[in-house]
Coordinates of C-alpha atoms in Angstrom, one line a residue:
P206 CA 4.4 -86.1 -45.9
C207 CA 4.7 -88.7 -49.4
F208 CA 5.2 -92.5 -50.7
H209 CA 5.5 -94.6 -54.0
S210 CA 5.6 -98.1 -56.1
I211 CA 4.9 -101.5 -55.0
F212 CA 5.8 -103.0 -58.4
L213 CA 9.4 -104.1 -58.5
H214 CA 9.5 -105.6 -62.0
R215 CA 12.1 -102.8 -63.0
S216 CA 14.4 -103.1 -59.9
T217 CA 17.0 -105.1 -61.6
Q218 CA 17.1 -103.4 -65.0
S219 CA 19.6 -100.6 -65.8
T220 CA 18.6 -97.6 -67.8
S221 CA 21.8 -97.9 -69.6
N222 CA 21.3 -101.6 -70.8
P223 CA 22.3 -101.7 -74.4
T224 CA 19.9 -104.7 -75.0
K225 CA 16.8 -103.0 -73.7
P226 CA 14.5 -101.9 -76.5
P227 CA 14.4 -98.1 -77.1
R228 CA 11.7 -96.3 -75.4
E229 CA 9.2 -94.0 -77.2
K230 CA 10.6 -90.5 -77.0
M231 CA 9.1 -88.6 -74.1
I232 CA 7.7 -85.0 -74.4
R233 CA 10.3 -82.7 -72.7
I234 CA 9.3 -79.6 -71.1
P235 CA 11.8 -76.8 -71.6
P236 CA 13.7 -75.8 -68.5
L237 CA 12.4 -73.0 -66.3
N238 CA 14.1 -69.7 -66.0
P239 CA 16.5 -70.1 -62.9
R240 CA 15.1 -67.0 -61.3
A241 CA 11.5 -68.4 -61.5
T242 CA 12.4 -72.0 -60.3
V243 CA 12.7 -71.3 -56.6
P244 CA 9.5 -69.1 -56.3
L245 CA 7.5 -71.6 -58.3
A246 CA 8.6 -74.5 -56.3
V247 CA 7.6 -72.7 -53.1
L248 CA 4.2 -71.6 -54.5
S249 CA 3.3 -74.9 -55.8
Y250 CA 4.2 -76.7 -52.6
S251 CA 2.4 -74.0 -50.6
F252 CA -0.7 -74.3 -52.8
C253 CA -0.8 -78.2 -52.6
S254 CA -0.2 -78.0 -48.8
G255 CA -2.9 -75.6 -48.0
S256 CA -5.5 -77.3 -50.5
L257 CA -4.6 -80.8 -49.0
V258 CA -5.4 -79.6 -45.4
L259 CA -8.8 -78.2 -46.6
V260 CA -9.7 -81.1 -48.7
N261 CA -8.8 -83.7 -46.1
K262 CA -10.9 -81.8 -43.6
L263 CA -13.9 -82.1 -45.9
I264 CA -13.1 -85.7 -46.7
L265 CA -13.1 -86.7 -43.0
H266 CA -16.5 -85.1 -42.6
Y267 CA -17.8 -87.9 -44.9
L268 CA -15.3 -90.6 -44.4
P269 CA -13.9 -90.4 -40.8
Y270 CA -11.0 -92.8 -41.3
P271 CA -8.0 -90.5 -41.4
S272 CA -5.2 -93.2 -41.7
L273 CA -7.1 -95.2 -44.3
V274 CA -7.7 -92.0 -46.4
I275 CA -4.1 -91.2 -46.3
T276 CA -3.2 -94.8 -47.3
F277 CA -5.5 -94.6 -50.2
Q278 CA -3.9 -91.3 -51.4
L279 CA -0.5 -92.8 -51.1
W280 CA -1.7 -95.8 -53.3
A281 CA -3.1 -93.4 -55.7
A282 CA 0.3 -91.6 -56.1
L283 CA 1.9 -95.1 -56.8
L284 CA -0.7 -95.9 -59.4
F285 CA -0.2 -92.6 -61.0
I286 CA 3.6 -93.3 -61.2
Q287 CA 3.0 -96.8 -62.8
V288 CA 0.5 -95.5 -65.3
A289 CA 2.6 -92.4 -66.3
E290 CA 5.5 -94.7 -66.7
A291 CA 3.7 -97.1 -68.8
F292 CA 2.6 -94.5 -71.2
H293 CA 6.3 -93.1 -71.2
A294 CA 5.2 -89.8 -69.7
I295 CA 7.7 -89.8 -67.0
D296 CA 11.1 -91.6 -66.1
V297 CA 11.1 -93.5 -63.0
D298 CA 14.3 -94.5 -61.0
P299 CA 14.5 -98.5 -60.6
I300 CA 14.1 -99.7 -57.1
R301 CA 17.4 -100.4 -55.4
W302 CA 18.1 -101.6 -51.9
S303 CA 20.9 -99.0 -51.5
C304 CA 18.2 -96.3 -52.0
V305 CA 15.5 -98.0 -49.8
K306 CA 17.8 -97.9 -46.7
P307 CA 18.0 -94.1 -46.4
Y308 CA 14.4 -93.5 -47.3
L309 CA 13.4 -96.2 -44.9
A310 CA 15.0 -94.2 -42.1
Y311 CA 13.1 -91.1 -43.4
T312 CA 9.9 -93.1 -43.4
I313 CA 10.4 -94.2 -39.8
A314 CA 11.0 -90.6 -38.8
F315 CA 7.9 -89.4 -40.8
S316 CA 5.6 -92.2 -39.3
L317 CA 6.8 -91.4 -35.8
G318 CA 6.1 -87.7 -36.4
V319 CA 2.6 -88.7 -37.5
Y320 CA 2.1 -90.7 -34.4
C321 CA 3.4 -87.9 -32.1
N322 CA 1.2 -85.5 -34.0
M323 CA -1.9 -87.7 -33.4
K324 CA -1.1 -88.1 -29.7
S325 CA -0.5 -84.3 -29.4
L326 CA -3.9 -83.6 -30.8
S327 CA -5.6 -86.1 -28.3
M328 CA -3.8 -84.4 -25.5
S329 CA -4.2 -80.6 -26.4
N330 CA -5.7 -78.5 -29.2
V331 CA -4.7 -77.8 -32.7
E332 CA -3.0 -74.5 -31.9
T333 CA -0.7 -76.0 -29.5
V334 CA 0.7 -78.4 -32.1
I335 CA 1.0 -75.6 -34.7
V336 CA 3.0 -73.5 -32.2
F337 CA 5.4 -76.4 -31.4
R338 CA 5.6 -76.9 -35.2
A339 CA 6.6 -73.1 -35.4
L340 CA 9.4 -73.8 -33.1
A341 CA 11.0 -76.5 -35.4
P342 CA 13.0 -73.9 -37.5
L343 CA 15.1 -73.1 -34.4
L344 CA 16.3 -76.7 -34.1
V345 CA 16.5 -77.2 -37.9
S346 CA 18.7 -74.1 -38.2
V347 CA 21.1 -75.6 -35.8
L348 CA 21.0 -79.0 -37.7
D349 CA 21.6 -76.9 -40.9
A350 CA 24.8 -75.3 -39.5
T351 CA 26.0 -78.5 -37.9
F352 CA 25.4 -81.2 -40.4
L353 CA 24.2 -79.6 -43.8
G354 CA 27.1 -77.2 -44.5
R355 CA 25.3 -73.8 -44.0
E356 CA 26.4 -70.7 -42.2
W357 CA 24.8 -69.9 -38.9
P358 CA 21.7 -67.7 -39.1
S359 CA 22.4 -63.9 -39.5
P360 CA 21.3 -61.6 -36.6
R361 CA 18.2 -60.8 -38.5
S362 CA 17.3 -64.4 -38.8
W363 CA 18.2 -65.2 -35.0
G364 CA 15.9 -62.2 -34.2
A365 CA 13.1 -63.9 -36.3
L366 CA 13.6 -67.1 -34.6
T367 CA 13.5 -65.4 -31.2
I368 CA 10.2 -63.8 -32.2
I369 CA 9.0 -67.3 -33.1
A370 CA 10.0 -68.6 -29.7
T371 CA 8.6 -65.6 -27.9
G372 CA 5.3 -66.1 -29.7
A373 CA 5.2 -69.7 -28.7
Y374 CA 6.0 -68.9 -24.9
G375 CA 3.2 -66.2 -25.0
Y376 CA 0.8 -68.8 -26.3
A377 CA 1.6 -71.3 -23.6
M378 CA 0.9 -68.8 -21.0
T379 CA -2.6 -68.4 -22.2
D380 CA -3.3 -72.0 -23.1
E381 CA -6.0 -73.6 -20.8
Q382 CA -4.4 -77.0 -21.2
F383 CA -1.2 -75.8 -20.0
Q384 CA -2.8 -74.1 -17.0
T385 CA -4.7 -77.3 -16.0
Q386 CA -2.2 -80.0 -16.9
G387 CA 1.1 -78.1 -16.8
Y388 CA 4.0 -79.6 -18.8
L389 CA 2.3 -83.0 -19.1
A390 CA 0.1 -81.6 -21.8
Y391 CA 3.3 -80.7 -23.8
F392 CA 5.1 -84.0 -23.6
W393 CA 3.9 -85.2 -27.1
P394 CA 4.1 -81.8 -28.8
T395 CA 7.8 -81.6 -27.5
L396 CA 8.5 -85.1 -28.9
Y397 CA 6.8 -84.1 -32.2
L398 CA 9.0 -81.0 -32.3
F399 CA 12.2 -83.0 -32.1
V400 CA 11.0 -85.7 -34.6
I401 CA 9.9 -83.3 -37.1
S402 CA 13.2 -81.3 -36.9
F403 CA 15.2 -84.4 -37.5
E404 CA 12.8 -85.4 -40.4
M405 CA 13.2 -81.9 -42.0
A406 CA 17.0 -82.0 -41.8
Y407 CA 17.4 -85.6 -42.9
G408 CA 15.0 -85.1 -45.8
K409 CA 17.2 -82.5 -47.1
K410 CA 20.3 -84.7 -46.7
I411 CA 19.0 -87.6 -48.6
I412 CA 18.1 -85.2 -51.5
S413 CA 21.7 -84.7 -52.1
G414 CA 23.1 -87.9 -50.7
V415 CA 21.1 -90.5 -52.6
D416 CA 21.7 -90.9 -56.3
L417 CA 18.3 -90.7 -57.8
K418 CA 18.1 -89.3 -61.3
T419 CA 14.4 -88.3 -61.7
R420 CA 12.0 -86.1 -59.6
T421 CA 9.8 -89.2 -59.3
G422 CA 12.4 -91.1 -57.3
P423 CA 11.8 -89.5 -53.9
V424 CA 8.0 -89.6 -54.4
L425 CA 8.3 -93.3 -55.3
Y426 CA 10.3 -94.4 -52.4
T427 CA 8.5 -92.3 -49.7
N428 CA 5.0 -93.5 -50.9
M429 CA 6.1 -97.1 -51.3
L430 CA 7.5 -97.2 -47.8
G431 CA 4.9 -95.0 -46.2
W432 CA 1.6 -96.8 -46.7
P433 CA 2.4 -99.9 -44.4
P434 CA 2.8 -97.6 -41.2
M435 CA -0.4 -95.9 -42.2
L436 CA -2.4 -99.2 -42.1
G437 CA -0.9 -99.8 -38.6
F438 CA -2.1 -96.5 -37.4
A439 CA -5.6 -97.3 -38.8
Y440 CA -5.5 -100.6 -36.8
M441 CA -4.4 -98.7 -33.7
G442 CA -7.2 -96.1 -34.1
G443 CA -9.9 -98.7 -34.6
E444 CA -10.6 -97.4 -38.1
Y445 CA -11.3 -101.0 -39.6
G446 CA -13.9 -101.7 -37.1
S447 CA -15.5 -98.3 -37.5
L448 CA -15.6 -98.8 -41.3
Y449 CA -17.0 -102.3 -41.0
H450 CA -19.8 -101.1 -38.6
D451 CA -20.6 -98.1 -41.0
V452 CA -20.8 -100.2 -44.1
A453 CA -23.0 -102.8 -42.4
E454 CA -25.3 -100.1 -41.1
R455 CA -25.7 -98.4 -44.4
G456 CA -26.3 -101.8 -46.1
K457 CA -29.0 -102.7 -43.7
S458 CA -30.8 -99.4 -44.3
G459 CA -30.3 -99.3 -48.1
E460 CA -28.1 -96.2 -48.0
T461 CA -25.3 -95.7 -50.4
L462 CA -22.2 -97.4 -48.8
F463 CA -20.1 -94.3 -49.3
P464 CA -21.5 -90.8 -49.8
A465 CA -21.0 -89.5 -53.4
A466 CA -19.5 -86.2 -52.0
G467 CA -17.1 -88.1 -50.0
V468 CA -15.9 -90.2 -53.1
I469 CA -15.4 -87.1 -55.2
L470 CA -13.5 -85.4 -52.5
L471 CA -11.4 -88.5 -51.9
F472 CA -10.5 -88.4 -55.7
L473 CA -9.6 -84.7 -55.5
G474 CA -7.5 -85.5 -52.3
C475 CA -5.6 -88.1 -54.3
V476 CA -4.8 -85.6 -57.0
V477 CA -3.7 -82.9 -54.5
G478 CA -1.9 -85.6 -52.4
T479 CA 0.2 -86.6 -55.5
G480 CA 0.8 -83.1 -56.3
I481 CA 2.3 -82.3 -52.8
G482 CA 4.5 -85.4 -53.1
Y483 CA 6.2 -83.7 -56.2
S484 CA 6.1 -80.2 -55.2
G485 CA 7.2 -81.0 -51.6
W486 CA 10.4 -82.7 -52.8
W487 CA 11.0 -80.1 -55.4
C488 CA 10.7 -77.4 -52.9
R489 CA 12.9 -79.1 -50.5
D490 CA 15.6 -79.5 -53.1
K491 CA 15.6 -75.8 -53.9
V492 CA 15.7 -74.3 -50.3
S493 CA 17.6 -75.1 -47.1
A494 CA 16.1 -77.4 -44.5
A495 CA 15.3 -74.4 -42.2
S496 CA 13.6 -72.5 -45.0
Y497 CA 11.6 -75.6 -45.9
T498 CA 10.5 -75.9 -42.4
L499 CA 9.5 -72.3 -42.2
I500 CA 7.4 -72.7 -45.4
G501 CA 5.4 -75.4 -43.7
V502 CA 4.9 -73.2 -40.7
M503 CA 3.4 -70.5 -42.9
N504 CA 1.3 -73.0 -44.6
K505 CA -0.2 -73.9 -41.2
C506 CA -1.8 -70.4 -41.1
L507 CA -4.5 -71.7 -43.3
T508 CA -5.2 -74.6 -40.8
V509 CA -5.6 -71.9 -38.1
L510 CA -8.1 -69.8 -40.1
V511 CA -10.1 -72.9 -41.0
N512 CA -10.0 -74.0 -37.4
L513 CA -11.3 -70.6 -36.3
L514 CA -14.1 -70.8 -38.8
I515 CA -15.2 -74.3 -38.2
W516 CA -14.7 -75.2 -34.6
D517 CA -16.1 -73.6 -31.4
Q518 CA -13.3 -74.7 -29.1
H519 CA -10.1 -73.0 -30.0
A520 CA -7.5 -70.8 -28.3
A521 CA -8.3 -67.5 -26.8
M522 CA -7.5 -64.3 -28.8
E523 CA -4.4 -63.8 -26.8
G524 CA -3.1 -67.2 -27.9
I525 CA -4.0 -66.4 -31.5
A526 CA -2.0 -63.2 -31.2
S527 CA 0.9 -65.0 -30.0
L528 CA 0.5 -67.5 -32.8
S529 CA 0.4 -64.6 -35.2
L530 CA 3.7 -63.4 -33.7
C531 CA 5.3 -66.7 -34.6
L532 CA 4.2 -66.3 -38.2
I533 CA 5.6 -62.7 -38.3
G534 CA 8.8 -64.0 -37.3
G535 CA 8.7 -66.6 -39.9
A536 CA 8.0 -63.9 -42.5
I537 CA 11.2 -61.9 -41.7
Y538 CA 13.6 -64.9 -41.5
R539 CA 16.2 -65.1 -44.2
Q540 CA 17.8 -68.3 -45.4
A541 CA 21.4 -68.8 -44.3
P542 CA 23.8 -69.2 -47.2
M543 CA 26.1 -72.2 -47.8
R544 CA 29.5 -71.9 -46.2
K545 CA 32.1 -70.1 -48.3
Q546 CA 34.0 -73.4 -49.1
H547 CA 30.9 -74.9 -50.5
V548 CA 30.2 -71.9 -52.7
E549 CA 33.8 -71.9 -53.9
D550 CA 33.6 -75.5 -54.8
G551 CA 30.4 -74.8 -56.9
N552 CA 28.2 -76.9 -54.9
G553 CA 26.0 -74.1 -53.3
K554 CA 23.5 -73.8 -56.1
D555 CA 22.2 -76.1 -58.7
A556 CA 21.8 -75.4 -62.4
N557 CA 18.2 -74.1 -61.8
G558 CA 19.2 -71.6 -59.2
G559 CA 18.2 -73.8 -56.4
D560 CA 19.8 -75.1 -53.2
S561 CA 21.6 -78.3 -54.1
G562 CA 23.6 -78.6 -50.9
K563 CA 25.8 -81.4 -52.4
Q564 CA 28.5 -81.0 -49.8
E565 CA 26.1 -81.3 -46.8
L566 CA 28.1 -82.9 -44.0
G567 CA 27.2 -85.4 -41.2
M568 CA 24.4 -88.0 -41.0
A569 CA 26.4 -90.0 -43.5
P570 CA 25.9 -93.4 -41.7
L571 CA 22.2 -93.1 -42.2
L572 CA 22.8 -93.0 -46.0
G573 CA 24.6 -96.1 -46.2
N574 CA 27.1 -96.6 -49.1
N575 CA 25.1 -94.6 -51.7
N576 CA 27.1 -92.8 -54.3
L577 CA 26.6 -89.2 -54.5
S578 CA 25.8 -87.5 -57.7
S579 CA 29.3 -86.9 -58.8
G580 CA 32.8 -88.3 -58.1
S581 CA 34.2 -84.8 -57.2
I582 CA 31.6 -84.4 -54.4
A583 CA 32.6 -87.8 -52.9
E584 CA 36.2 -86.9 -53.2
S585 CA 35.7 -83.5 -51.5
Q586 CA 33.8 -85.1 -48.7
Q587 CA 36.7 -87.4 -47.9
K588 CA 39.0 -84.4 -47.7
L589 CA 36.7 -82.7 -45.2
S590 CA 36.1 -85.8 -43.2

């Protein structure tokens, strides 16, 4: 996912206020080589994503309260932002309602995706969810071309996406859940597919459509808005009752309320969770929505390997082969370029060689009346509307 700050004391202050006391000079890191920016963003996101999957699996072995664990990780990210800002280690965007609205829409989509994912796992197995997740680049590529100012995928990329779809279909034909329950077993995974596709495209849109000045901004808003739904999921899943029962039983028996290994892993999960908040939005800013979706699919490969090593009940080898075909398709996919007009206007790439997508079209009503990052961009959008 992703979510940040419950302290609003800076929300009405302007960073350009001349009466505000000067802040201590911050340590500035030299800019990265443009050629290295995109690979580093992808690698950092992939590392954090794969690590968080593994760490969270270990955490849930000691602390079986998934929604509460995620909530704690979101709170930890918010705390990190507040402490780092207090020590002048980072700049933080002030909280503004004009920015809350679009990120609230993203948070709703994210939370609905989490719920659909949970329902999918209760109706089918892990591999089923992963395969439907692997289909998301198909839909996101369409959204990329329709709303986000990109060319349609090349024949090579269409072939890659077809391979992914073929692998997903092959998996469905070997899935025991499909054979016994038919299409009913795929209702929630299908809904998850559509929700996650919208979330990926809209997440790319707000990167360029919401005027945040710092890398912390998206992390702040998503974590700030994301933890209340997680508490709701914890209630729906009966986690409060389970936690109360477990603590009471351990108190009676004189055991440690929370296993030391679980606490250490939870702390590690908070560190990695904060890392994925920053690396995820950084990566999303540097690549297209479809490419970002594909990177997430490739990261799920680690989930499959861990699932095969840990659990006894998993898909048949034919199903795993079909899933591998999906991953092969993802490997040969190539990102579609921005449309020619966008490149000519200088909005196809940012200063670091990334993918700014400043002239992405569509979805504007969801962004409210936020100013874009430059007047020329807003002006050119008016010409294209």
